[in-house]
Amino acid sequence: MRLRSDYESIAEPVRMFHCHCRDCQRASGGPYSSYVVVPAKAFKLLQGSLRYYPSPSERGGMTRRGFCPDCGSPVAVKPDAAPQLVGIRTASLDDPSWFNPQVDTWTSDAHPWDQMNPALPKYQRYPTS
């Protein structure tokens, strides 16, 4: 599935979610970041390259947030703790209308004014599966 003119995934999403952790808040400039997770082997840059910024992960290793080196737009996240996965930032999709979040993670860091969808399962930190 072509997700954007400069990257694609040859697999369907594994999970779609909102992360409310402080790192995602800082990276997004908002109350959370939204992700479409795909197998790392299925994610392919079609042109250019990403510049990665690493930050420590509570699951071990680093979480590497990939940005476009030309415009600074956040594009992807690669966690050392789950190298088989890539989280694609929904804001980077050409058409984010099909995004359908399944869970809210790191709700322990959510702001009190963050109006989360009450129908979505909530995890204080990482999902159990």
PDB file of C-alpha atoms in Angstrom, residues 23-117:
ATOM      1  CA  ASP A  23       8.441  12.036  24.372  1.00  0.00           C
ATOM      2  CA  CYS A  24       5.578  11.733  21.864  1.00  0.00           C
ATOM      3  CA  GLN A  25       4.013  14.915  23.208  1.00  0.00           C
ATOM      4  CA  ARG A  26       7.277  16.768  22.713  1.00  0.00           C
ATOM      5  CA  ALA A  27       7.846  15.261  19.263  1.00  0.00           C
ATOM      6  CA  SER A  28       4.354  16.165  18.075  1.00  0.00           C
ATOM      7  CA  GLY A  29       3.965  19.502  19.814  1.00  0.00           C
ATOM      8  CA  GLY A  30       0.561  18.265  20.971  1.00  0.00           C
ATOM      9  CA  PRO A  31      -1.057  15.993  23.559  1.00  0.00           C
ATOM     10  CA  TYR A  32      -0.107  12.737  21.759  1.00  0.00           C
ATOM     11  CA  SER A  33       1.313  11.192  18.589  1.00  0.00           C
ATOM     12  CA  SER A  34      -0.659   8.871  16.332  1.00  0.00           C
ATOM     13  CA  TYR A  35       0.915   5.866  14.623  1.00  0.00           C
ATOM     14  CA  VAL A  36       0.231   3.212  12.015  1.00  0.00           C
ATOM     15  CA  VAL A  37       2.503   0.273  12.877  1.00  0.00           C
ATOM     16  CA  VAL A  38       3.756  -1.987  10.086  1.00  0.00           C
ATOM     17  CA  PRO A  39       6.371  -4.742   9.879  1.00  0.00           C
ATOM     18  CA  ALA A  40       9.826  -3.188   9.425  1.00  0.00           C
ATOM     19  CA  LYS A  41      10.521  -5.456   6.440  1.00  0.00           C
ATOM     20  CA  ALA A  42       7.429  -4.043   4.706  1.00  0.00           C
ATOM     21  CA  PHE A  43       8.354  -0.367   5.145  1.00  0.00           C
ATOM     22  CA  LYS A  44      10.363   1.145   2.307  1.00  0.00           C
ATOM     23  CA  LEU A  45      11.604   4.644   1.595  1.00  0.00           C
ATOM     24  CA  LEU A  46      11.148   5.339  -2.099  1.00  0.00           C
ATOM     25  CA  GLN A  47      13.317   8.435  -2.144  1.00  0.00           C
ATOM     26  CA  GLY A  48      15.593  10.312   0.211  1.00  0.00           C
ATOM     27  CA  SER A  49      16.478   9.256   3.723  1.00  0.00           C
ATOM     28  CA  LEU A  50      15.380  10.073   7.242  1.00  0.00           C
ATOM     29  CA  ARG A  51      17.438  11.669   9.985  1.00  0.00           C
ATOM     30  CA  TYR A  52      16.893   9.850  13.283  1.00  0.00           C
ATOM     31  CA  TYR A  53      16.847  11.296  16.785  1.00  0.00           C
ATOM     32  CA  PRO A  54      17.320   8.662  19.514  1.00  0.00           C
ATOM     33  CA  SER A  55      15.830   8.866  22.997  1.00  0.00           C
ATOM     34  CA  PRO A  56      15.940   6.271  25.800  1.00  0.00           C
ATOM     35  CA  SER A  57      13.077   3.790  25.932  1.00  0.00           C
ATOM     36  CA  GLU A  58      11.669   2.289  29.120  1.00  0.00           C
ATOM     37  CA  ARG A  59      11.573  -1.055  27.304  1.00  0.00           C
ATOM     38  CA  GLY A  60      15.310  -0.892  26.763  1.00  0.00           C
ATOM     39  CA  GLY A  61      17.549   0.587  24.126  1.00  0.00           C
ATOM     40  CA  MET A  62      16.454   3.634  22.238  1.00  0.00           C
ATOM     41  CA  THR A  63      13.413   4.840  20.362  1.00  0.00           C
ATOM     42  CA  ARG A  64      14.578   6.395  17.113  1.00  0.00           C
ATOM     43  CA  ARG A  65      12.296   9.061  15.686  1.00  0.00           C
ATOM     44  CA  GLY A  66      12.848   9.665  11.973  1.00  0.00           C
ATOM     45  CA  PHE A  67      12.395  13.101  10.453  1.00  0.00           C
ATOM     46  CA  CYS A  68      12.657  14.471   6.935  1.00  0.00           C
ATOM     47  CA  PRO A  69      16.062  16.201   6.854  1.00  0.00           C
ATOM     48  CA  ASP A  70      14.721  18.822   4.420  1.00  0.00           C
ATOM     49  CA  CYS A  71      11.507  19.984   6.103  1.00  0.00           C
ATOM     50  CA  GLY A  72      11.731  18.476   9.599  1.00  0.00           C
ATOM     51  CA  SER A  73       8.412  16.611   9.355  1.00  0.00           C
ATOM     52  CA  PRO A  74       8.205  13.555  11.628  1.00  0.00           C
ATOM     53  CA  VAL A  75       7.762  10.405   9.541  1.00  0.00           C
ATOM     54  CA  ALA A  76       8.620   7.168  11.363  1.00  0.00           C
ATOM     55  CA  VAL A  77       9.653   5.646  14.678  1.00  0.00           C
ATOM     56  CA  LYS A  78      11.915   2.632  15.121  1.00  0.00           C
ATOM     57  CA  PRO A  79      12.048   1.169  18.652  1.00  0.00           C
ATOM     58  CA  ASP A  80      15.095  -0.913  19.589  1.00  0.00           C
ATOM     59  CA  ALA A  81      12.782  -2.991  21.811  1.00  0.00           C
ATOM     60  CA  ALA A  82      10.726  -4.035  18.756  1.00  0.00           C
ATOM     61  CA  PRO A  83      13.076  -3.928  15.741  1.00  0.00           C
ATOM     62  CA  GLN A  84      10.585  -5.917  13.672  1.00  0.00           C
ATOM     63  CA  LEU A  85       8.181  -2.929  13.677  1.00  0.00           C
ATOM     64  CA  VAL A  86       8.072   0.622  12.336  1.00  0.00           C
ATOM     65  CA  GLY A  87       5.598   3.211  13.561  1.00  0.00           C
ATOM     66  CA  ILE A  88       4.546   5.590  10.793  1.00  0.00           C
ATOM     67  CA  ARG A  89       3.375   8.985  11.982  1.00  0.00           C
ATOM     68  CA  THR A  90      -0.164   9.501  10.710  1.00  0.00           C
ATOM     69  CA  ALA A  91       0.490  13.199  10.120  1.00  0.00           C
ATOM     70  CA  SER A  92       2.955  12.157   7.398  1.00  0.00           C
ATOM     71  CA  LEU A  93       0.385  10.146   5.414  1.00  0.00           C
ATOM     72  CA  ASP A  94      -0.843  11.640   2.153  1.00  0.00           C
ATOM     73  CA  ASP A  95      -4.361  10.549   3.151  1.00  0.00           C
ATOM     74  CA  PRO A  96      -4.724  10.058   6.920  1.00  0.00           C
ATOM     75  CA  SER A  97      -8.537   9.725   6.691  1.00  0.00           C
ATOM     76  CA  TRP A  98      -8.344   5.907   6.860  1.00  0.00           C
ATOM     77  CA  PHE A  99      -6.483   5.962  10.201  1.00  0.00           C
ATOM     78  CA  ASN A 100      -8.566   4.084  12.783  1.00  0.00           C
ATOM     79  CA  PRO A 101      -6.963   4.127  16.251  1.00  0.00           C
ATOM     80  CA  GLN A 102      -7.397   0.950  18.280  1.00  0.00           C
ATOM     81  CA  VAL A 103      -5.904   1.949  21.655  1.00  0.00           C
ATOM     82  CA  ASP A 104      -4.505   4.816  23.720  1.00  0.00           C
ATOM     83  CA  THR A 105      -1.085   4.120  25.273  1.00  0.00           C
ATOM     84  CA  TRP A 106       0.859   5.867  28.012  1.00  0.00           C
ATOM     85  CA  THR A 107      -2.312   7.411  29.401  1.00  0.00           C
ATOM     86  CA  SER A 108      -0.371   7.877  32.665  1.00  0.00           C
ATOM     87  CA  ASP A 109       1.331  10.840  30.946  1.00  0.00           C
ATOM     88  CA  ALA A 110      -1.832  12.235  29.337  1.00  0.00           C
ATOM     89  CA  HIS A 111      -2.798  15.796  30.170  1.00  0.00           C
ATOM     90  CA  PRO A 112      -5.990  16.262  32.187  1.00  0.00           C
ATOM     91  CA  TRP A 113      -7.414  18.378  29.347  1.00  0.00           C
ATOM     92  CA  ASP A 114      -6.731  15.672  26.733  1.00  0.00           C
ATOM     93  CA  GLN A 115     -10.168  14.482  25.592  1.00  0.00           C
ATOM     94  CA  MET A 116      -9.505  10.820  24.770  1.00  0.00           C
ATOM     95  CA  ASN A 117     -12.086   8.692  22.999  1.00  0.00           C
TER      96      ASN A 117
END
